[in-house]
PDB file of C-alpha atoms and ligand atoms in Angstrom:
ATOM      1  CA  MET A   1     145.099  93.444 137.358  1.00 92.00           C
ATOM      2  CA  ILE A   2     142.241  93.888 134.923  1.00 97.00           C
ATOM      3  CA  ARG A   3     140.600  91.070 132.993  1.00 97.00           C
ATOM      4  CA  ILE A   4     138.097  91.783 130.238  1.00 97.00           C
ATOM      5  CA  TYR A   5     135.461  89.508 128.737  1.00 96.00           C
ATOM      6  CA  LYS A   6     133.636  90.507 125.606  1.00 95.00           C
ATOM      7  CA  GLU A   7     130.107  89.159 125.215  1.00 96.00           C
ATOM      8  CA  LYS A   8     128.071  89.295 122.043  1.00 94.00           C
ATOM      9  CA  ASP A   9     125.418  91.662 123.392  1.00 95.00           C
ATOM     10  CA  TYR A  10     123.840  93.298 126.446  1.00 96.00           C
ATOM     11  CA  GLU A  11     121.781  90.199 127.355  1.00 97.00           C
ATOM     12  CA  ALA A  12     124.803  87.900 127.322  1.00 97.00           C
ATOM     13  CA  MET A  13     126.809  90.389 129.381  1.00 97.00           C
ATOM     14  CA  SER A  14     123.978  90.731 131.893  1.00 98.00           C
ATOM     15  CA  ARG A  15     123.639  86.950 132.267  1.00 98.00           C
ATOM     16  CA  ARG A  16     127.344  86.549 132.869  1.00 98.00           C
ATOM     17  CA  ALA A  17     127.418  89.432 135.363  1.00 98.00           C
ATOM     18  CA  ALA A  18     124.429  87.960 137.241  1.00 98.00           C
ATOM     19  CA  ASN A  19     126.209  84.606 137.393  1.00 98.00           C
ATOM     20  CA  VAL A  20     129.309  86.234 138.901  1.00 98.00           C
ATOM     21  CA  ILE A  21     127.192  87.869 141.629  1.00 98.00           C
ATOM     22  CA  ALA A  22     125.171  84.692 142.236  1.00 98.00           C
ATOM     23  CA  ALA A  23     128.386  82.666 142.538  1.00 98.00           C
ATOM     24  CA  GLU A  24     129.693  85.136 145.121  1.00 98.00           C
ATOM     25  CA  ILE A  25     126.483  84.800 147.169  1.00 98.00           C
ATOM     26  CA  ILE A  26     126.614  80.999 146.961  1.00 98.00           C
ATOM     27  CA  ARG A  27     130.308  81.015 147.990  1.00 98.00           C
ATOM     28  CA  LYS A  28     129.657  83.437 150.850  1.00 98.00           C
ATOM     29  CA  PRO A  29     125.951  83.685 151.792  1.00 98.00           C
ATOM     30  CA  ASP A  30     126.624  86.632 154.131  1.00 98.00           C
ATOM     31  CA  CYS A  31     128.698  88.545 151.603  1.00 98.00           C
ATOM     32  CA  VAL A  32     128.750  92.331 151.293  1.00 98.00           C
ATOM     33  CA  LEU A  33     127.937  93.562 147.793  1.00 99.00           C
ATOM     34  CA  GLY A  34     128.657  97.031 146.448  1.00 99.00           C
ATOM     35  CA  LEU A  35     125.942  97.965 143.950  1.00 99.00           C
ATOM     36  CA  ALA A  36     125.378 100.513 141.189  1.00 98.00           C
ATOM     37  CA  THR A  37     122.377 102.143 139.543  1.00 97.00           C
ATOM     38  CA  GLY A  38     122.009 103.334 135.943  1.00 94.00           C
ATOM     39  CA  THR A  39     120.966 101.593 132.756  1.00 95.00           C
ATOM     40  CA  SER A  40     123.849  99.113 132.639  1.00 97.00           C
ATOM     41  CA  PRO A  41     122.821  96.885 135.591  1.00 98.00           C
ATOM     42  CA  LEU A  42     119.101  96.647 134.759  1.00 98.00           C
ATOM     43  CA  GLY A  43     119.525  93.381 132.837  1.00 98.00           C
ATOM     44  CA  LEU A  44     121.674  91.784 135.483  1.00 98.00           C
ATOM     45  CA  TYR A  45     119.291  92.811 138.290  1.00 98.00           C
ATOM     46  CA  SER A  46     116.415  91.211 136.423  1.00 98.00           C
ATOM     47  CA  GLU A  47     118.516  88.046 135.893  1.00 98.00           C
ATOM     48  CA  LEU A  48     119.259  87.974 139.637  1.00 98.00           C
ATOM     49  CA  ALA A  49     115.531  88.239 140.391  1.00 98.00           C
ATOM     50  CA  THR A  50     114.915  85.249 138.113  1.00 98.00           C
ATOM     51  CA  LEU A  51     117.701  83.209 139.754  1.00 98.00           C
ATOM     52  CA  ASN A  52     116.242  84.112 143.164  1.00 98.00           C
ATOM     53  CA  ALA A  53     112.691  83.123 142.116  1.00 98.00           C
ATOM     54  CA  GLU A  54     114.024  79.801 140.819  1.00 98.00           C
ATOM     55  CA  GLY A  55     115.616  79.153 144.213  1.00 98.00           C
ATOM     56  CA  ARG A  56     119.129  79.187 142.795  1.00 97.00           C
ATOM     57  CA  VAL A  57     120.419  82.093 144.859  1.00 98.00           C
ATOM     58  CA  ASP A  58     119.372  83.230 148.320  1.00 98.00           C
ATOM     59  CA  PHE A  59     119.727  86.893 149.284  1.00 98.00           C
ATOM     60  CA  ALA A  60     118.623  86.414 152.920  1.00 98.00           C
ATOM     61  CA  GLY A  61     122.117  86.856 154.373  1.00 98.00           C
ATOM     62  CA  VAL A  62     123.416  89.406 151.881  1.00 99.00           C
ATOM     63  CA  THR A  63     124.301  92.991 152.833  1.00 98.00           C
ATOM     64  CA  THR A  64     124.454  95.698 150.159  1.00 99.00           C
ATOM     65  CA  TYR A  65     125.962  99.185 149.942  1.00 98.00           C
ATOM     66  CA  ASN A  66     125.225 101.385 146.953  1.00 98.00           C
ATOM     67  CA  LEU A  67     127.857 103.575 145.375  1.00 98.00           C
ATOM     68  CA  ASP A  68     126.031 106.857 145.344  1.00 98.00           C
ATOM     69  CA  GLU A  69     122.901 108.953 145.733  1.00 98.00           C
ATOM     70  CA  TYR A  70     121.813 112.387 144.591  1.00 96.00           C
ATOM     71  CA  TYR A  71     121.969 115.157 147.206  1.00 97.00           C
ATOM     72  CA  PRO A  72     119.657 116.492 148.253  1.00 93.00           C
ATOM     73  CA  ILE A  73     116.874 114.093 147.316  1.00 95.00           C
ATOM     74  CA  ASP A  74     113.993 112.447 149.135  1.00 95.00           C
ATOM     75  CA  PRO A  75     114.524 108.651 149.056  1.00 97.00           C
ATOM     76  CA  ALA A  76     110.827 108.351 148.139  1.00 96.00           C
ATOM     77  CA  ASN A  77     111.376 110.471 144.997  1.00 93.00           C
ATOM     78  CA  ASP A  78     111.137 108.164 141.974  1.00 93.00           C
ATOM     79  CA  GLN A  79     114.452 109.572 140.691  1.00 93.00           C
ATOM     80  CA  SER A  80     116.381 108.683 143.855  1.00 96.00           C
ATOM     81  CA  TYR A  81     118.808 105.813 143.709  1.00 97.00           C
ATOM     82  CA  ARG A  82     117.102 104.294 146.773  1.00 98.00           C
ATOM     83  CA  TYR A  83     113.862 104.186 144.787  1.00 98.00           C
ATOM     84  CA  PHE A  84     115.705 102.720 141.781  1.00 98.00           C
ATOM     85  CA  MET A  85     117.263  99.943 143.854  1.00 98.00           C
ATOM     86  CA  ASN A  86     113.993  99.021 145.582  1.00 98.00           C
ATOM     87  CA  LYS A  87     112.165  98.914 142.265  1.00 98.00           C
ATOM     88  CA  ASN A  88     114.787  97.129 140.180  1.00 98.00           C
ATOM     89  CA  LEU A  89     116.329  94.714 142.674  1.00 98.00           C
ATOM     90  CA  PHE A  90     115.482  94.818 146.363  1.00 98.00           C
ATOM     91  CA  ASN A  91     111.703  94.402 145.964  1.00 98.00           C
ATOM     92  CA  ASN A  92     112.276  91.500 143.571  1.00 98.00           C
ATOM     93  CA  VAL A  93     114.568  89.298 145.681  1.00 98.00           C
ATOM     94  CA  ASN A  94     114.450  88.009 149.254  1.00 98.00           C
ATOM     95  CA  VAL A  95     117.006  90.494 150.574  1.00 98.00           C
ATOM     96  CA  ASP A  96     116.492  91.807 154.126  1.00 98.00           C
ATOM     97  CA  MET A  97     115.704  95.527 153.522  1.00 98.00           C
ATOM     98  CA  ASP A  98     117.510  96.404 156.768  1.00 98.00           C
ATOM     99  CA  LYS A  99     120.694  95.050 155.205  1.00 98.00           C
ATOM    100  CA  THR A 100     120.416  97.283 152.126  1.00 99.00           C
ATOM    101  CA  HIS A 101     122.190 100.623 152.322  1.00 98.00           C
ATOM    102  CA  VAL A 102     121.968 103.664 150.099  1.00 98.00           C
ATOM    103  CA  LEU A 103     123.493 106.981 151.178  1.00 98.00           C
ATOM    104  CA  PHE A 104     120.707 109.123 152.698  1.00 98.00           C
ATOM    105  CA  GLY A 105     119.929 111.936 150.277  1.00 97.00           C
ATOM    106  CA  GLN A 106     118.362 114.043 153.020  1.00 97.00           C
ATOM    107  CA  ALA A 107     121.095 113.659 155.623  1.00 98.00           C
ATOM    108  CA  PRO A 108     121.219 116.972 157.521  1.00 97.00           C
ATOM    109  CA  ASP A 109     124.972 116.509 158.021  1.00 98.00           C
ATOM    110  CA  TRP A 110     126.436 115.011 154.837  1.00 98.00           C
ATOM    111  CA  LYS A 111     129.911 114.741 156.339  1.00 98.00           C
ATOM    112  CA  ALA A 112     128.634 112.585 159.197  1.00 98.00           C
ATOM    113  CA  GLU A 113     126.583 110.490 156.744  1.00 98.00           C
ATOM    114  CA  CYS A 114     129.651 109.814 154.562  1.00 98.00           C
ATOM    115  CA  ALA A 115     131.930 109.049 157.517  1.00 98.00           C
ATOM    116  CA  GLN A 116     129.365 106.660 158.979  1.00 98.00           C
ATOM    117  CA  TYR A 117     128.960 104.884 155.631  1.00 98.00           C
ATOM    118  CA  ASP A 118     132.709 104.256 155.346  1.00 98.00           C
ATOM    119  CA  ALA A 119     132.931 103.190 158.995  1.00 98.00           C
ATOM    120  CA  GLU A 120     130.034 100.734 158.661  1.00 98.00           C
ATOM    121  CA  ILE A 121     131.557  99.093 155.589  1.00 98.00           C
ATOM    122  CA  GLU A 122     134.897  98.794 157.335  1.00 97.00           C
ATOM    123  CA  ALA A 123     133.290  97.333 160.466  1.00 98.00           C
ATOM    124  CA  LEU A 124     131.659  94.644 158.319  1.00 97.00           C
ATOM    125  CA  GLY A 125     135.061  93.664 156.942  1.00 97.00           C
ATOM    126  CA  GLY A 126     134.757  95.540 153.632  1.00 98.00           C
ATOM    127  CA  ILE A 127     132.970  94.913 150.356  1.00 98.00           C
ATOM    128  CA  ASP A 128     133.444  91.461 148.849  1.00 98.00           C
ATOM    129  CA  LEU A 129     132.310  92.298 145.325  1.00 99.00           C
ATOM    130  CA  GLN A 130     131.817  95.804 143.961  1.00 99.00           C
ATOM    131  CA  LEU A 131     129.689  96.275 140.862  1.00 99.00           C
ATOM    132  CA  LEU A 132     130.433  99.341 138.730  1.00 99.00           C
ATOM    133  CA  GLY A 133     129.109 100.987 135.594  1.00 98.00           C
ATOM    134  CA  ILE A 134     131.219 103.570 133.800  1.00 98.00           C
ATOM    135  CA  GLY A 135     130.334 107.055 132.594  1.00 94.00           C
ATOM    136  CA  VAL A 136     130.995 108.215 129.047  1.00 92.00           C
ATOM    137  CA  ASP A 137     133.651 110.487 130.590  1.00 92.00           C
ATOM    138  CA  GLY A 138     135.186 107.623 132.578  1.00 96.00           C
ATOM    139  CA  HIS A 139     133.490 108.384 135.900  1.00 95.00           C
ATOM    140  CA  ILE A 140     132.835 105.618 138.418  1.00 98.00           C
ATOM    141  CA  GLY A 141     130.281 106.243 141.119  1.00 97.00           C
ATOM    142  CA  PHE A 142     130.023 110.019 140.913  1.00 95.00           C
ATOM    143  CA  ASN A 143     133.803 110.425 140.822  1.00 96.00           C
ATOM    144  CA  GLU A 144     134.015 112.726 137.834  1.00 93.00           C
ATOM    145  CA  PRO A 145     137.164 113.652 135.891  1.00 94.00           C
ATOM    146  CA  ALA A 146     138.975 116.350 137.889  1.00 94.00           C
ATOM    147  CA  GLU A 147     142.427 117.528 138.790  1.00 97.00           C
ATOM    148  CA  VAL A 148     142.214 115.676 142.085  1.00 97.00           C
ATOM    149  CA  LEU A 149     140.110 112.713 143.200  1.00 97.00           C
ATOM    150  CA  ASP A 150     138.644 112.028 146.638  1.00 97.00           C
ATOM    151  CA  PRO A 151     139.613 108.779 148.326  1.00 97.00           C
ATOM    152  CA  LEU A 152     136.615 108.359 150.629  1.00 98.00           C
ATOM    153  CA  THR A 153     132.836 108.829 150.538  1.00 98.00           C
ATOM    154  CA  HIS A 154     132.103 112.516 149.974  1.00 98.00           C
ATOM    155  CA  LEU A 155     129.798 115.196 148.594  1.00 98.00           C
ATOM    156  CA  THR A 156     130.501 116.113 144.991  1.00 97.00           C
ATOM    157  CA  ASP A 157     129.212 118.538 142.368  1.00 94.00           C
ATOM    158  CA  LEU A 158     127.851 116.909 139.241  1.00 89.00           C
ATOM    159  CA  THR A 159     129.454 118.052 136.001  1.00 86.00           C
ATOM    160  CA  GLU A 160     127.364 119.726 133.307  1.00 88.00           C
ATOM    161  CA  ASP A 161     127.796 116.575 131.150  1.00 81.00           C
ATOM    162  CA  THR A 162     126.404 114.309 133.856  1.00 82.00           C
ATOM    163  CA  ILE A 163     123.529 116.693 134.605  1.00 89.00           C
ATOM    164  CA  ARG A 164     122.682 116.683 130.897  1.00 87.00           C
ATOM    165  CA  ALA A 165     123.005 112.876 130.614  1.00 81.00           C
ATOM    166  CA  ASN A 166     120.838 112.314 133.708  1.00 83.00           C
ATOM    167  CA  SER A 167     118.216 114.860 132.690  1.00 87.00           C
ATOM    168  CA  ARG A 168     116.629 112.146 130.535  1.00 86.00           C
ATOM    169  CA  PHE A 169     115.206 110.686 133.743  1.00 86.00           C
ATOM    170  CA  PHE A 170     113.857 113.985 135.096  1.00 88.00           C
ATOM    171  CA  GLU A 171     111.108 116.255 133.818  1.00 88.00           C
ATOM    172  CA  SER A 172     113.637 118.935 132.932  1.00 87.00           C
ATOM    173  CA  GLU A 173     117.357 119.588 133.282  1.00 90.00           C
ATOM    174  CA  ALA A 174     116.569 122.118 136.034  1.00 90.00           C
ATOM    175  CA  ASP A 175     115.146 119.276 138.173  1.00 89.00           C
ATOM    176  CA  VAL A 176     118.394 117.272 138.213  1.00 91.00           C
ATOM    177  CA  PRO A 177     120.092 117.672 141.624  1.00 93.00           C
ATOM    178  CA  ARG A 178     123.437 119.484 141.329  1.00 94.00           C
ATOM    179  CA  HIS A 179     125.213 117.393 143.948  1.00 96.00           C
ATOM    180  CA  ALA A 180     125.621 113.786 144.957  1.00 97.00           C
ATOM    181  CA  LEU A 181     127.075 111.703 147.744  1.00 98.00           C
ATOM    182  CA  THR A 182     129.438 109.072 146.412  1.00 98.00           C
ATOM    183  CA  MET A 183     131.950 106.529 147.550  1.00 98.00           C
ATOM    184  CA  GLY A 184     135.438 107.727 146.700  1.00 98.00           C
ATOM    185  CA  ILE A 185     138.051 106.055 144.537  1.00 98.00           C
ATOM    186  CA  GLY A 186     139.727 104.629 147.641  1.00 97.00           C
ATOM    187  CA  SER A 187     136.425 103.238 148.949  1.00 96.00           C
ATOM    188  CA  ILE A 188     135.901 101.516 145.591  1.00 98.00           C
ATOM    189  CA  LEU A 189     139.449 100.169 145.432  1.00 98.00           C
ATOM    190  CA  SER A 190     139.070  98.736 148.956  1.00 98.00           C
ATOM    191  CA  ALA A 191     136.634  96.096 147.668  1.00 98.00           C
ATOM    192  CA  ARG A 192     138.130  92.616 147.429  1.00 98.00           C
ATOM    193  CA  ARG A 193     136.860  92.155 143.866  1.00 98.00           C
ATOM    194  CA  ILE A 194     135.472  94.609 141.346  1.00 98.00           C
ATOM    195  CA  MET A 195     133.246  93.902 138.336  1.00 98.00           C
ATOM    196  CA  LEU A 196     132.635  96.705 135.855  1.00 98.00           C
ATOM    197  CA  ILE A 197     129.979  96.371 133.159  1.00 98.00           C
ATOM    198  CA  ALA A 198     129.918  98.474 129.992  1.00 98.00           C
ATOM    199  CA  THR A 199     127.895  98.334 126.805  1.00 97.00           C
ATOM    200  CA  GLY A 200     127.568 100.516 123.753  1.00 96.00           C
ATOM    201  CA  GLU A 201     129.877 102.598 121.638  1.00 97.00           C
ATOM    202  CA  ALA A 202     129.513 105.635 123.903  1.00 96.00           C
ATOM    203  CA  LYS A 203     131.662 103.833 126.503  1.00 97.00           C
ATOM    204  CA  ALA A 204     134.387 102.766 124.050  1.00 98.00           C
ATOM    205  CA  LYS A 205     136.707 105.734 124.642  1.00 98.00           C
ATOM    206  CA  ALA A 206     136.575 105.375 128.442  1.00 98.00           C
ATOM    207  CA  ILE A 207     137.172 101.614 128.225  1.00 98.00           C
ATOM    208  CA  ALA A 208     140.133 102.133 125.873  1.00 97.00           C
ATOM    209  CA  THR A 209     141.645 104.588 128.371  1.00 98.00           C
ATOM    210  CA  VAL A 210     141.209 102.095 131.220  1.00 98.00           C
ATOM    211  CA  LEU A 211     142.767  99.291 129.165  1.00 97.00           C
ATOM    212  CA  SER A 212     145.772 101.460 128.259  1.00 95.00           C
ATOM    213  CA  GLY A 213     146.916 100.618 131.778  1.00 95.00           C
ATOM    214  CA  LYS A 214     147.870 104.211 132.581  1.00 97.00           C
ATOM    215  CA  LEU A 215     146.459 106.245 135.476  1.00 98.00           C
ATOM    216  CA  THR A 216     144.863 109.609 134.897  1.00 98.00           C
ATOM    217  CA  THR A 217     142.428 111.631 136.979  1.00 98.00           C
ATOM    218  CA  ALA A 218     140.919 112.692 133.623  1.00 98.00           C
ATOM    219  CA  CYS A 219     139.432 109.162 133.554  1.00 98.00           C
ATOM    220  CA  PRO A 220     138.693 108.128 137.162  1.00 98.00           C
ATOM    221  CA  ALA A 221     138.020 104.515 136.078  1.00 98.00           C
ATOM    222  CA  SER A 222     141.683 104.271 135.029  1.00 98.00           C
ATOM    223  CA  MET A 223     142.447 104.053 138.778  1.00 98.00           C
ATOM    224  CA  LEU A 224     141.077 100.497 138.612  1.00 98.00           C
ATOM    225  CA  ASN A 225     144.496  99.595 137.238  1.00 98.00           C
ATOM    226  CA  LEU A 226     145.718  99.881 140.851  1.00 98.00           C
ATOM    227  CA  HIS A 227     143.503  96.974 141.924  1.00 98.00           C
ATOM    228  CA  SER A 228     144.540  93.323 141.858  1.00 98.00           C
ATOM    229  CA  ASP A 229     141.176  91.792 140.883  1.00 98.00           C
ATOM    230  CA  VAL A 230     139.031  93.685 138.386  1.00 98.00           C
ATOM    231  CA  THR A 231     136.804  92.040 135.793  1.00 98.00           C
ATOM    232  CA  ILE A 232     135.309  94.096 132.983  1.00 98.00           C
ATOM    233  CA  LEU A 233     132.308  92.543 131.244  1.00 98.00           C
ATOM    234  CA  CYS A 234     131.294  94.322 128.062  1.00 97.00           C
ATOM    235  CA  ASP A 235     129.750  93.990 124.641  1.00 96.00           C
ATOM    236  CA  ARG A 236     131.542  94.383 121.309  1.00 94.00           C
ATOM    237  CA  ALA A 237     130.696  98.054 120.906  1.00 96.00           C
ATOM    238  CA  ALA A 238     132.264  99.011 124.240  1.00 97.00           C
ATOM    239  CA  VAL A 239     135.644  97.648 123.098  1.00 95.00           C
ATOM    240  CA  SER A 240     135.397  98.909 119.532  1.00 94.00           C
ATOM    241  CA  LEU A 241     138.337 101.271 120.131  1.00 95.00           C
ATOM    242  CA  CYS A 242     140.589  98.547 121.587  1.00 92.00           C
ATOM    243  CA  ASP A 243     142.670  96.251 119.423  1.00 88.00           C
ATOM    244  CA  GLU A 244     142.019  92.500 119.516  1.00 88.00           C
ATOM    245  CA  ALA A 245     145.532  91.763 120.809  1.00 87.00           C
ATOM    246  CA  THR A 246     144.965  93.963 123.923  1.00 86.00           C
ATOM    247  CA  ILE A 247     141.653  92.251 124.615  1.00 88.00           C
ATOM    248  CA  ALA A 248     143.095  88.774 124.047  1.00 88.00           C
ATOM    249  CA  ALA A 249     146.003  89.524 126.416  1.00 87.00           C
ATOM    250  CA  LEU A 250     143.605  90.590 129.181  1.00 89.00           C
ATOM    251  CA  SER A 251     141.004  87.816 128.733  1.00 87.00           C
TER     252      SER A 251
HETATM  253  C1  LIG B   1     125.519 104.674 139.228  1.00 82.56           C
HETATM  254  C2  LIG B   1     126.875 105.152 139.050  1.00 82.56           C
HETATM  255  C3  LIG B   1     127.342 105.702 137.728  1.00 82.56           C
HETATM  256  C4  LIG B   1     126.921 104.837 136.539  1.00 82.56           C
HETATM  257  C5  LIG B   1     127.435 105.421 135.237  1.00 82.56           C
HETATM  258  C6  LIG B   1     126.967 104.633 134.029  1.00 82.56           C
HETATM  259  O1  LIG B   1     125.312 104.256 140.563  1.00 82.56           O
HETATM  260  O2  LIG B   1     127.603 105.144 139.968  1.00 82.56           O
HETATM  261  O3  LIG B   1     128.737 105.814 137.761  1.00 82.56           O
HETATM  262  O4  LIG B   1     127.396 103.542 136.715  1.00 82.56           O
HETATM  263  O5  LIG B   1     127.026 106.745 135.097  1.00 82.56           O
HETATM  264  O6  LIG B   1     125.593 104.770 133.907  1.00 82.56           O
HETATM  265  P1  LIG B   1     124.748 103.941 132.838  1.00 82.56           P
HETATM  266  O7  LIG B   1     124.804 102.516 133.253  1.00 82.56           O
HETATM  267  O8  LIG B   1     123.362 104.498 132.941  1.00 82.56           O
HETATM  268  O9  LIG B   1     125.390 104.177 131.518  1.00 82.56           O
END
């Protein structure tokens, strides 16, 4: 079941998303969070750092697993998702670094790395709250539109669209890694709760497809309709292709 809440802008969405995560940590101080990178969560990560500095949320017992990482990439590279997470969240809150997990972009055996990631999450009892962004093409994690989707953590090829979109962070398009390690659709759907954040008109088509309630591998995020507890937080632009009645029914 998907619920959607429309906020007036990015800041309001980020505040609300940070409050959802903070509430989860307060409810369960040793919770396991699934985290995302990208532009969408920057505001919420900075809100969480503020809440942590104010003593309103304590990350000491929290464990985190990130959705994805480029492959191959050195974690010290400033374009790696490990670097992103350290810079934008982990270094700014009192999380125990040993409890933060990002797929290792230099794993010599990617299959073993993926299998171990899934096994570790399972051994911990699963992810309590999974944060997601959404790609313009409806991808979640690096699960891109395709004829078939992978259930578990795996190595994937990035599509030309994603390489182009991500090239804004690299010196040139040629520098963008062509592969990534990512949790699969099944890994994502195994989380107890899922929160997806989306802002801007570019996401409107993907959000409209998700809210149609149908499943299609052409929009991997549509698979969220299989889950019993999904919250979408967005701004007005991201739902500009959805009618008010649909939004009202799901709010
Ligand atoms: C990032 C991730 C991606 C992004 C998506 C949206 O870890 O898994 O699926 O969430 O590409 O990215 P932004 O937020 O930059 O629009």
